[in-house]
Coordinates of C-alpha atoms in Angstrom, one line a residue:
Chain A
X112 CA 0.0 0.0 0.0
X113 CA 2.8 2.4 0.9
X114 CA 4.3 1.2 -2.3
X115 CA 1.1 2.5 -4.4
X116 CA 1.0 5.8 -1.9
X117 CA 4.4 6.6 -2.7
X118 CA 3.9 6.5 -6.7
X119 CA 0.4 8.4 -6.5
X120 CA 2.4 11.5 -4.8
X121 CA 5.4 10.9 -7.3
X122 CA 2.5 11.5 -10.5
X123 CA 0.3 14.4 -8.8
X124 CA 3.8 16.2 -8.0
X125 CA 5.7 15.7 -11.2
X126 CA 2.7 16.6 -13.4
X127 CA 1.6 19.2 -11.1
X128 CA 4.7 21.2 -11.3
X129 CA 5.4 20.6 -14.9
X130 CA 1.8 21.6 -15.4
X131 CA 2.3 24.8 -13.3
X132 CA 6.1 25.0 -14.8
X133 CA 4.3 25.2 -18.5
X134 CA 1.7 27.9 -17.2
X135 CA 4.7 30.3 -16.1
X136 CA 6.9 29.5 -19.4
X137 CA 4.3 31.3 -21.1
X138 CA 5.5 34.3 -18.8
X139 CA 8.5 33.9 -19.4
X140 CA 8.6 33.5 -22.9
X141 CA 6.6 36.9 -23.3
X142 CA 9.5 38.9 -20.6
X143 CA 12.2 37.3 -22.9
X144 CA 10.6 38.6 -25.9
X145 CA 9.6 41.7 -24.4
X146 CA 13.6 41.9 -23.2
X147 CA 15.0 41.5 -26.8
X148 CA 12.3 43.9 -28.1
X149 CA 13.3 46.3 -25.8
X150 CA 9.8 46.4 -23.9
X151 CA 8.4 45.4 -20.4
X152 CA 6.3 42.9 -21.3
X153 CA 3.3 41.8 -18.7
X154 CA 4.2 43.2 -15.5
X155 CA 0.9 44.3 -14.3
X156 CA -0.4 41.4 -13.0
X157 CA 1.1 40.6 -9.1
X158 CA 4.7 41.1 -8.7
X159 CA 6.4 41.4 -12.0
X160 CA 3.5 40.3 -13.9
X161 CA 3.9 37.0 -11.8
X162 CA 0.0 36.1 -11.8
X163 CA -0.4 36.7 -16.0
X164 CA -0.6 33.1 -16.4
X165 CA -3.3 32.5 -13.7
X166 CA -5.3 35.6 -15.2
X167 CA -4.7 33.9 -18.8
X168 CA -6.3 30.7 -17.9
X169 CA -9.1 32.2 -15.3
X170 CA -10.0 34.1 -19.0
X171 CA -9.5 31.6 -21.5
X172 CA -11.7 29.3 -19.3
X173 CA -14.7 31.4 -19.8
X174 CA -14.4 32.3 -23.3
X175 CA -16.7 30.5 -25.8
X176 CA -16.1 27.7 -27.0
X177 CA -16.8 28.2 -31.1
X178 CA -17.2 25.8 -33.1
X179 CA -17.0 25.4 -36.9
X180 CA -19.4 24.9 -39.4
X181 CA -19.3 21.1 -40.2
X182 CA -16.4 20.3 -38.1
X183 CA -16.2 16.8 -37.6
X184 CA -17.0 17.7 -33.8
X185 CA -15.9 14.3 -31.7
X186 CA -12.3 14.5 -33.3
X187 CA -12.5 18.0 -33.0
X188 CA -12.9 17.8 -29.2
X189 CA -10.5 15.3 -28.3
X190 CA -7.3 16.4 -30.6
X191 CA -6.4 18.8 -27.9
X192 CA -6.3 16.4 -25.5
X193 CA -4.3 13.6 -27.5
X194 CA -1.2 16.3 -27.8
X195 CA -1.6 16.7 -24.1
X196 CA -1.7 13.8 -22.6
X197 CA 1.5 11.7 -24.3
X198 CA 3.8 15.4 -23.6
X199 CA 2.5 14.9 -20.1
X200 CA 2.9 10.9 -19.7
X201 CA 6.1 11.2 -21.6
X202 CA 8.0 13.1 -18.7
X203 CA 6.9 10.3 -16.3
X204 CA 10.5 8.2 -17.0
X205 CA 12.9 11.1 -16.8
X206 CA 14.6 11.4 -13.6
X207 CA 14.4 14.5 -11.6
X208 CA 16.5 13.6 -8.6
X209 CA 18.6 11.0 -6.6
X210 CA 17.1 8.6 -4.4
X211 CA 16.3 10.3 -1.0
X212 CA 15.0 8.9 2.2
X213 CA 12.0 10.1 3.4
X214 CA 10.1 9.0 6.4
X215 CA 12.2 5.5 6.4
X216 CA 11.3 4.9 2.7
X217 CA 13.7 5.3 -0.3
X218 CA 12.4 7.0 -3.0
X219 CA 13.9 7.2 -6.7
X220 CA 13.1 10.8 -7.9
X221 CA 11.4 9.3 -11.0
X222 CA 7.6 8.5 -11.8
X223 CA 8.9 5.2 -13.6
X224 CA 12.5 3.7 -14.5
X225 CA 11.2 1.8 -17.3
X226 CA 14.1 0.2 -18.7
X227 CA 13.1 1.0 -22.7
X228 CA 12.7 4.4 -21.5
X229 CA 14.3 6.4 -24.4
X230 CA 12.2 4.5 -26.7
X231 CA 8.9 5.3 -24.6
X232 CA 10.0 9.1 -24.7
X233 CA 10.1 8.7 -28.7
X234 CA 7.1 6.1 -29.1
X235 CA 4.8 9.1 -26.9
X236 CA 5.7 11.9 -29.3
X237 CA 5.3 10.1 -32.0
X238 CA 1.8 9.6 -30.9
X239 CA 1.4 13.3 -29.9
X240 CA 1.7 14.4 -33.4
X241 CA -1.8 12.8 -34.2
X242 CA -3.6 15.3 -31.9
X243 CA -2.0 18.0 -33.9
X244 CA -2.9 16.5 -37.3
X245 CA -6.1 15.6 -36.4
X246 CA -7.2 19.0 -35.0
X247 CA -6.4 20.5 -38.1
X248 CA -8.2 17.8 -40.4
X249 CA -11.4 18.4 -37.9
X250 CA -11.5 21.6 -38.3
X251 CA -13.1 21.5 -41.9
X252 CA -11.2 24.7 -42.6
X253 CA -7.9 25.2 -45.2
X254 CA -5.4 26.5 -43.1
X255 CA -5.4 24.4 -40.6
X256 CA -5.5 21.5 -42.7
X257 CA -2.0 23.0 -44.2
X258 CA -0.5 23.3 -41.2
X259 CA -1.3 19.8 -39.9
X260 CA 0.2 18.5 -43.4
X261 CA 3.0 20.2 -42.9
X262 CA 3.0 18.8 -39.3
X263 CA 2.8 15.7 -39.9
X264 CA 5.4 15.8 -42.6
X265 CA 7.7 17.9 -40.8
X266 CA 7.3 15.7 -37.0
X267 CA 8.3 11.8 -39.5
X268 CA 11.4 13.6 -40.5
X269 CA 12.8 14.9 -37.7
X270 CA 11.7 12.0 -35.8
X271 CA 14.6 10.1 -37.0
X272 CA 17.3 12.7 -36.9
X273 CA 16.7 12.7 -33.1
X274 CA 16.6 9.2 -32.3
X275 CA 20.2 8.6 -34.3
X276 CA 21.4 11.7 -32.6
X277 CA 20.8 10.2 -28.6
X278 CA 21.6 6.9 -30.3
X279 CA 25.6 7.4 -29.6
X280 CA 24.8 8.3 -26.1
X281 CA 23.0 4.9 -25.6
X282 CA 25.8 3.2 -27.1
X283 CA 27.9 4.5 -24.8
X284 CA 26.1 3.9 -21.6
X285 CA 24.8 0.6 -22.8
X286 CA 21.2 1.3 -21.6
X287 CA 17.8 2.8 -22.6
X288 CA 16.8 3.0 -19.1
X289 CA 17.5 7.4 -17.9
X290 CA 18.1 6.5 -14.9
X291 CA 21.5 4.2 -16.0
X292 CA 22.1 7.0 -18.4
X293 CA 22.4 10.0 -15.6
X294 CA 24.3 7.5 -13.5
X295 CA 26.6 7.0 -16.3
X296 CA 27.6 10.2 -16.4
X297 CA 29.0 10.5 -12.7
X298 CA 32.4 12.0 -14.0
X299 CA 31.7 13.7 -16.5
X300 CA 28.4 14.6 -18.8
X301 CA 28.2 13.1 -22.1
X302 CA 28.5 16.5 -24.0
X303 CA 31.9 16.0 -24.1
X304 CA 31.9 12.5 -26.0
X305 CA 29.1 13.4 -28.2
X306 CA 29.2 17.4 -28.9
X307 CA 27.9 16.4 -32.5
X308 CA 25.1 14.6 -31.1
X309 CA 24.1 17.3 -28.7
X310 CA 24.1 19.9 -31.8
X311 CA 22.2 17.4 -34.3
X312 CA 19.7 16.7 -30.6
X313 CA 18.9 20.4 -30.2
X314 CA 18.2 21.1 -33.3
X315 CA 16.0 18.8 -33.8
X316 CA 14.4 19.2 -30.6
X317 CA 13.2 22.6 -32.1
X318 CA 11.7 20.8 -34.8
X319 CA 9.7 18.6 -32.8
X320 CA 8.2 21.1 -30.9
X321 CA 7.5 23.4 -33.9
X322 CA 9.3 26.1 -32.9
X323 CA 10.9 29.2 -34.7
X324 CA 12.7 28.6 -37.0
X325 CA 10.8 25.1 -37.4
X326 CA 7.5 27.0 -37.0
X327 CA 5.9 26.0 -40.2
X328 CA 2.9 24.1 -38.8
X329 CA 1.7 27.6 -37.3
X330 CA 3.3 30.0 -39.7
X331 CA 1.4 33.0 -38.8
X332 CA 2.0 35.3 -41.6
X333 CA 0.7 32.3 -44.0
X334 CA -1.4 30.3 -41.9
X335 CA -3.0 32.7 -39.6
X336 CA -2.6 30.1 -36.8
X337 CA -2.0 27.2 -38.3
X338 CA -3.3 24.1 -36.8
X339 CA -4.8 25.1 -34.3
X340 CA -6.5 28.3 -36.4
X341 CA -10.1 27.5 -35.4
X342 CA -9.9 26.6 -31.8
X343 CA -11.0 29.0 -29.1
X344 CA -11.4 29.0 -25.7
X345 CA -9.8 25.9 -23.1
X346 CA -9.1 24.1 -26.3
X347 CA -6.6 26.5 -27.2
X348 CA -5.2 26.6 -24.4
X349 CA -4.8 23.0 -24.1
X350 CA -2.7 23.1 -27.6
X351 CA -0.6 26.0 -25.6
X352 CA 0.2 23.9 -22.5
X353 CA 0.8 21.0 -24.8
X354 CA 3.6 22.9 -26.9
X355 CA 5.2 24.1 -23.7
X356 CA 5.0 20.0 -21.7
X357 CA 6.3 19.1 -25.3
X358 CA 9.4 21.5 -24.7
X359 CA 9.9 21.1 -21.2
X360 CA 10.1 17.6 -21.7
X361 CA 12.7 17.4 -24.9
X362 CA 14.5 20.1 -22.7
X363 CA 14.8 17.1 -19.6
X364 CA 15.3 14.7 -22.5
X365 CA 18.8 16.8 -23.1
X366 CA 19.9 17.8 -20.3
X367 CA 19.8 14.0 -19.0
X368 CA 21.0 12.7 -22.0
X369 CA 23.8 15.4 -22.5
X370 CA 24.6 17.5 -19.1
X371 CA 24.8 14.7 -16.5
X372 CA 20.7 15.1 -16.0
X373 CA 20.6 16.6 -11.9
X374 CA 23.6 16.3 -11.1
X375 CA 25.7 19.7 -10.4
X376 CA 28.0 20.7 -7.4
X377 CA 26.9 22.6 -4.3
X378 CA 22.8 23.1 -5.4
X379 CA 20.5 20.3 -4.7
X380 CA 19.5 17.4 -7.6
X381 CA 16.4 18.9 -8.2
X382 CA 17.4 22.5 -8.4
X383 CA 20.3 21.9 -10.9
X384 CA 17.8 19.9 -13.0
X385 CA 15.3 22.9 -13.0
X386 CA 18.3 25.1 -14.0
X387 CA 19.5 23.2 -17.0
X388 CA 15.5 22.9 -18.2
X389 CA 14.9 26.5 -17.9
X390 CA 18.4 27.5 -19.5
X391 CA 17.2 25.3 -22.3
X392 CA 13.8 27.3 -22.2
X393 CA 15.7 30.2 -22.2
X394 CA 17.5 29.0 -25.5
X395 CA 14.0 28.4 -27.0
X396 CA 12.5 31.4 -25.9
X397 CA 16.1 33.4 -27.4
X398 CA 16.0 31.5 -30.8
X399 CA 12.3 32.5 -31.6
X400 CA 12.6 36.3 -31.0
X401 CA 15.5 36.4 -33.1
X402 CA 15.5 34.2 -35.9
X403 CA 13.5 34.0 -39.4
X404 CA 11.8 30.9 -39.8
X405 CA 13.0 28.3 -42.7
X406 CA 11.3 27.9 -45.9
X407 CA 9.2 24.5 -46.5
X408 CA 11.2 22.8 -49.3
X409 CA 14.8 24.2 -46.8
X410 CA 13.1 22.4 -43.7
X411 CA 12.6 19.3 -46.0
X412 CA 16.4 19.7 -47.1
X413 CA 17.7 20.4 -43.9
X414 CA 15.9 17.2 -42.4
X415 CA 16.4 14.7 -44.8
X416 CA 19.9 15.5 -46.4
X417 CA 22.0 17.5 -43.7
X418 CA 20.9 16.1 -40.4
X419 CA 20.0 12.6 -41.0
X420 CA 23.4 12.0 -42.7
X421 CA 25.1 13.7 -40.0
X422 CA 23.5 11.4 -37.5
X423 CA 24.5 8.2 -38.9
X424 CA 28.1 9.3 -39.0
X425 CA 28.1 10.4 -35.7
X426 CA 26.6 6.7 -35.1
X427 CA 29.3 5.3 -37.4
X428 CA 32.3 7.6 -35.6
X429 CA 31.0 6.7 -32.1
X430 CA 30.6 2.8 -32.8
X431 CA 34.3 3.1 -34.1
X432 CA 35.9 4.8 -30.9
X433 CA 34.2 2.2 -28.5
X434 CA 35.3 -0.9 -30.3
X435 CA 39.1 0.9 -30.7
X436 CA 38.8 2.3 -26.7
X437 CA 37.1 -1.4 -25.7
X438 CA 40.2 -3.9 -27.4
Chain B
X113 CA -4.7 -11.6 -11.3
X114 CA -3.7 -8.1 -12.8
X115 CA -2.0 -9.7 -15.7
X116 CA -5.0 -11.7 -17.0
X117 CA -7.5 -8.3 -16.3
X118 CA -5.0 -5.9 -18.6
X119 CA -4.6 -8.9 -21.3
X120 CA -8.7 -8.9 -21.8
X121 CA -8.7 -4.9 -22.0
X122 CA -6.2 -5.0 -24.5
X123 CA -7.7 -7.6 -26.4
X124 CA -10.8 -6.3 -26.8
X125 CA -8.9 -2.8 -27.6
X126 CA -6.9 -4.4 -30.4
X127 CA -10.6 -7.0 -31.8
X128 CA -12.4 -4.0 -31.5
X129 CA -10.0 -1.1 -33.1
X130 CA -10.2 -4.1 -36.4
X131 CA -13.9 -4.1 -36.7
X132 CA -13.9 -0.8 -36.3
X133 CA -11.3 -0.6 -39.5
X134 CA -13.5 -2.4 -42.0
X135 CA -16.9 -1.2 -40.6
X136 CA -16.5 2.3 -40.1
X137 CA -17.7 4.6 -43.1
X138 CA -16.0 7.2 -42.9
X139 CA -11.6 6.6 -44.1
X140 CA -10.5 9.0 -41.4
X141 CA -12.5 6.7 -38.0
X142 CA -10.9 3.2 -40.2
X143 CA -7.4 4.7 -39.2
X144 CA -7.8 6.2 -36.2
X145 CA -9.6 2.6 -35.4
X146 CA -6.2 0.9 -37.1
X147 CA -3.8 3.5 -34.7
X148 CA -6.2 1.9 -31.3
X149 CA -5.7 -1.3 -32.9
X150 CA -1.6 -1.4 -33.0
X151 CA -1.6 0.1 -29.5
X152 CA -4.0 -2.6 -27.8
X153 CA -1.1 -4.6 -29.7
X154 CA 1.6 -3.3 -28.1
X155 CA -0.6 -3.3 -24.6
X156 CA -0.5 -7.0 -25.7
X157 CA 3.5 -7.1 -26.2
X158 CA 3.9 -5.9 -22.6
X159 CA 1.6 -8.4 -20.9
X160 CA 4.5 -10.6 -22.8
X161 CA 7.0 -9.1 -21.1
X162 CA 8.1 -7.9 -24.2
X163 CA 8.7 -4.3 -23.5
X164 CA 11.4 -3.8 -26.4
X165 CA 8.7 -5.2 -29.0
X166 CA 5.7 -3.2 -27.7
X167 CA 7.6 0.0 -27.7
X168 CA 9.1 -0.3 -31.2
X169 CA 5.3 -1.4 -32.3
X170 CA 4.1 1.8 -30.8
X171 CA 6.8 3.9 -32.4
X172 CA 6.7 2.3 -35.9
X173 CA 3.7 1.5 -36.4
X174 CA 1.1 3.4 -34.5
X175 CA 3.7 6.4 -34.9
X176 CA 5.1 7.0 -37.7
X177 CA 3.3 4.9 -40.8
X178 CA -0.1 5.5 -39.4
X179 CA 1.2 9.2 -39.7
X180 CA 1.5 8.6 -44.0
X181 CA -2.0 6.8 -44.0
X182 CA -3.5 9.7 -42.1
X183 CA -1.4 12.3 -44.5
X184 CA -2.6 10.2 -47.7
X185 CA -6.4 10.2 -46.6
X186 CA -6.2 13.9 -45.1
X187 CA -4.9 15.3 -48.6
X188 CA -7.7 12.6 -51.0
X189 CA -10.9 14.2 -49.2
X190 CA -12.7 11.1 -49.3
X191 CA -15.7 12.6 -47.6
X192 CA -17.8 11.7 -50.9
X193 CA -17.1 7.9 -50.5
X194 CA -18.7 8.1 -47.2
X195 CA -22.4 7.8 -49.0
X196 CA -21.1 5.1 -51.5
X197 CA -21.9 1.5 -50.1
X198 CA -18.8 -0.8 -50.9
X199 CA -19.9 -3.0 -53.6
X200 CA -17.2 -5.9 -53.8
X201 CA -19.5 -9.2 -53.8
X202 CA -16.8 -11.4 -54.5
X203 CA -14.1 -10.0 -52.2
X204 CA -16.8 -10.5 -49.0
X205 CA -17.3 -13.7 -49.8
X206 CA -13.8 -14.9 -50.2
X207 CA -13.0 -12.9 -46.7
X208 CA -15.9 -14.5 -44.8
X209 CA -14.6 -18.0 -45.7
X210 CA -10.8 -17.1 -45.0
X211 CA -12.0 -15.9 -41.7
X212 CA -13.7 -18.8 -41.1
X213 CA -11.3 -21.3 -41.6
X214 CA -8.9 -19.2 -39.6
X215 CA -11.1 -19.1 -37.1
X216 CA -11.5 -22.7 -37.0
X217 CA -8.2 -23.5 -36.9
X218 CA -7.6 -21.1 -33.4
X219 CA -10.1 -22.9 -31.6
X220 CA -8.5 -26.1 -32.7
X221 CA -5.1 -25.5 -31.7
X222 CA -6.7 -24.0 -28.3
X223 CA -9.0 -26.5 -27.3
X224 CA -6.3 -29.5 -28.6
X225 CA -3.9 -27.8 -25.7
X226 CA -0.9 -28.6 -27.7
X227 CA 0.0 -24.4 -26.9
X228 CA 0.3 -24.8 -23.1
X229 CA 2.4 -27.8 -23.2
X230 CA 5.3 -26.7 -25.2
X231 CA 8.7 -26.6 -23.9
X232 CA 10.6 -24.1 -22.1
X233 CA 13.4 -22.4 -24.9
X234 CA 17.0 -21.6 -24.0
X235 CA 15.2 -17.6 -22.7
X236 CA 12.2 -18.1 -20.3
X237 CA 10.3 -14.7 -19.1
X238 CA 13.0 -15.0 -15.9
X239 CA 16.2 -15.0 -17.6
X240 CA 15.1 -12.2 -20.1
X241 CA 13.9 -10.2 -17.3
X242 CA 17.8 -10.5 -15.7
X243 CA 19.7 -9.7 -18.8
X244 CA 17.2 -7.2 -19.8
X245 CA 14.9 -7.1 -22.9
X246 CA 16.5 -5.2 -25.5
X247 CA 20.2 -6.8 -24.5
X248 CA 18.6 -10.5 -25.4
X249 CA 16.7 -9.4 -28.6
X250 CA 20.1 -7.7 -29.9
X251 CA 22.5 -10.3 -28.9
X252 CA 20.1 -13.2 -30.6
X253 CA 19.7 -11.3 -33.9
X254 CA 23.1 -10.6 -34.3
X255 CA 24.5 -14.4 -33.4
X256 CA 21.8 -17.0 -34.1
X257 CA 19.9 -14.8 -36.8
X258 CA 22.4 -13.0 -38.1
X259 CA 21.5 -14.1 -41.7
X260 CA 17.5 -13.6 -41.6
X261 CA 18.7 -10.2 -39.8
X262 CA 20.8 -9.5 -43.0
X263 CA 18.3 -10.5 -45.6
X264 CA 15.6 -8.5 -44.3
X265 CA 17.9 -5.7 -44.4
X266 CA 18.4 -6.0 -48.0
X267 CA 15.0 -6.8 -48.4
X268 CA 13.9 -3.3 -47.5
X269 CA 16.6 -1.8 -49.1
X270 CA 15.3 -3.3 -52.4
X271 CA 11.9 -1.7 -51.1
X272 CA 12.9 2.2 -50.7
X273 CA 15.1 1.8 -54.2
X274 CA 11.8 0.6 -55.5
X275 CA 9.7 3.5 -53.9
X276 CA 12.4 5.8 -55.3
X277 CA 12.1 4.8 -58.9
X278 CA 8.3 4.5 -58.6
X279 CA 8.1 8.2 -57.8
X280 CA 11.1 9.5 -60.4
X281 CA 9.1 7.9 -63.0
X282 CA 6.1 9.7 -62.2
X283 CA 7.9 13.0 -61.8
X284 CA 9.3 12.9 -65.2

């Protein structure tokens, strides 16, 4: 019983504060903007504009909920949910502490150590991309049906650039499992083995999560909005959190894979893992207010004849080094 | 006790996501009935202890080619077929008495028992477990089926250069 107890706290307080965590990125992301634009941003709202995000949703909540003409209404209503739910359930194997010992009981920091769980992360967003598609085909409307094309298209190429790119890091841990991956990196983080893999990961994680320059799903100057063009109300903002899970969690996904996961000198676990998160946030948040965003037939290029080939040699190159380092 | 409950829900996930496939009118319901089939699948593949298998099922198949089959039926607009009853006589008949005789041969092999009595291989659930799923699956396909592993490489290398010249043709 304690057993179930235990892991029933671990998933209220690890969604719950990457739930909350995605409500304040919104903040965030509007300061940073505002910073490079050389404006306040919202800072009316509480302390520094702290409560904007509470005042977004309390708003958003009672907006109407509008519906198109002949939208295909049941697939209409639950695409929002299936992006949500797999960038939530996807952040439930990385690990966002050490063991600690509370109240006589050890507890892993870490909703579930699944031992496939790399390929879980992948097999999740993989999934997440039908919401996306989905909503836009429900929609009965043409721009959001172009944007979930290029979704769609767009989410199968990159998928494969970012598995090969983690795939050296696996190779030298031996393990899928995060957990064997953080603990592999006790003396020093992987970024220093794989610095191509880290460049090919992040690049790629911008692509997953449709952000600047990758932006094409939601192109605003062509799209309007893009997929999510017809959608009001809590169903918007369900899209919105599900963008942000989708980058906080890729964000994890690096900083275990790449900068030794929590652990850091002097702070606590959990604090240096917040701190390599939000720096990747910040890098996110950076990229987007200051760069153009790629043309379709360069995204395709990019994917398919720069990145993909540059994974499999960094495979190649890595395989090499641990068979010369290993006889 | 948990096992056996989570096999049924899955089972009737994956029967239920295939009727759905061939029944449903509208193209769009017939693959997202095909996506609920291949994850009740892979529900299936962890009940098995094969956690490798049921995560590669989920990220292969329910991810990314269910992805081209939505992509293919988003861009045809096949709303109009909705109202057209499928008129294929001979094809329903042929699949009725496939299905049967497939049918018949499960409950044979069930109720003959022959599946419950076969012997133990060189990797029960226990040892696979210890070593660690994805460790055993790699190390047998790259020993004992290390020549299967090959030709099915080769095999799908034949089918993308196929793909390839399929769609330069049509370009030209």
């Amino acid at each position: 019983m304690a057993w179930f107890a235990i892991v029933l706290i671990k998933i209220l307080v690890a969604f719950g504060a990457l739930l909350l965590l995605a409500a304040y990125m919104s903040w965030m992301e509007r300061r940073v903007f505002a910073l490079v634009q050389v404006r306040y941003g919202p800072n009316r709202v509480g302390p520094a504009g702290l409560l904007q995000p509470i005042a977004d949703g309390i708003k958003l909540m009672f907006k109407e909920t509008v519906v198109p003409s002949q939208a295909d209404k049941f697939v209409f209503f639950i695409a929002p949910a299936l992006t949500l739910i797999p960038a939530l359930a996807a952040f439930a194997v990385v690990p966002f502490g050490d063991t600690v010992t509370l109240f006589g009981q050890k507890i892993d920091l870490v909703v579930a150590d699944v031992n496939v769980g790399i390929l879980y992360i992948f097999a999740l967003s993989g999934i997440g991309v039908y919401g996306v598609v989905l909503g836009a085909w429900a929609s009965n409307s043409k721009y959001p049906l172009l944007g979930g094309l290029r979704a769609s298209a767009q989410l199968i190429s990159y998928e494969l650039s970012l598995g090969m790119s983690l795939l050296g890091v696996v190779m030298i841990s031996g393990s899928l499992s995060l957990k064997d991956i953080v603990a592999g990196q006790a003396d020093y983080p992987y970024i220093f083995l794989q610095p191509l893999g880290f460049i090919l990961f992040v690049i790629c994680m911008f692509a997953e999560t449709n952000r600047t320059p990758f932006d094409l799903p939601e192109a605003e100057s062509e799209l309007t909005g893009g997929f999510h063009t017809e959608y009001s109300s809590m169903n918007f903002a369900v899209y919105f959190l599900a963008e942000y899970c989708n980058m906080l969690t890729l964000s994890a996904v690096a900083a275990t894979f790449f900068l030794g996961g929590w652990r850091g000198p002097l702070l606590p676990p959990v604090l240096w893992f917040l701190i390599k998160i939000i720096a990747f946030m910040f890098f996110f948040m950076w990229l987007r207010a200051s760069s153009p965003r790629l043309r379709y037939d360069q995204l395709m290029a990019f994917g398919w004849k720069v990145l993909l080939p540059l994974s499999i040699l960094n495979v190649v190159v890595t395989a090499v080094f641990i068979y010369l380092l290993d006889s | 006790m948990a096992g056996l409950f989570l096999f049924y829900l899955m089972a009737v996930v994956t029967v239920a996501g295939a009727v759905g496939v061939v029944s449903l009118p509208n193209p769009l319901y017939s693959v997202l009935s095909l996506i609920a089939a291949f994850l009740g699948l892979a529900g299936l593949y962890l009940t098995l202890n094969a956690e490798f298998i049921a995560v590669v099922q989920v990220v292969i198949y329910a991810g990314a080619i269910m992805v081209l089959f939505l992509f293919v039926v988003m861009l045809l607009d096949l709303r109009r077929e909705e109202r057209i009853p499928l008129r294929l006589p001979v094809q329903k008949f042929t699949g009725a008495l496939i299905g049967v005789g497939l049918f018949a041969v499960i409950m044979k092999v069930i109720f003959s028992g022959s599946l419950l009595t076969g012997a133990k291989g060189a990797f029960p659930a226990e040892r696979v477990s210890e070593i660690g799923n994805t460790q055993v699956l790699g190390k047998i396909l790259l020993t004992d089926y290390l020549l299967p592993f090959q030709a099915m490489g080769v095999l799908l290398f034949v089918g993308v250069i196929g793909a390839v010249v399929l769609a330069r043709r049509r370009a030209d």
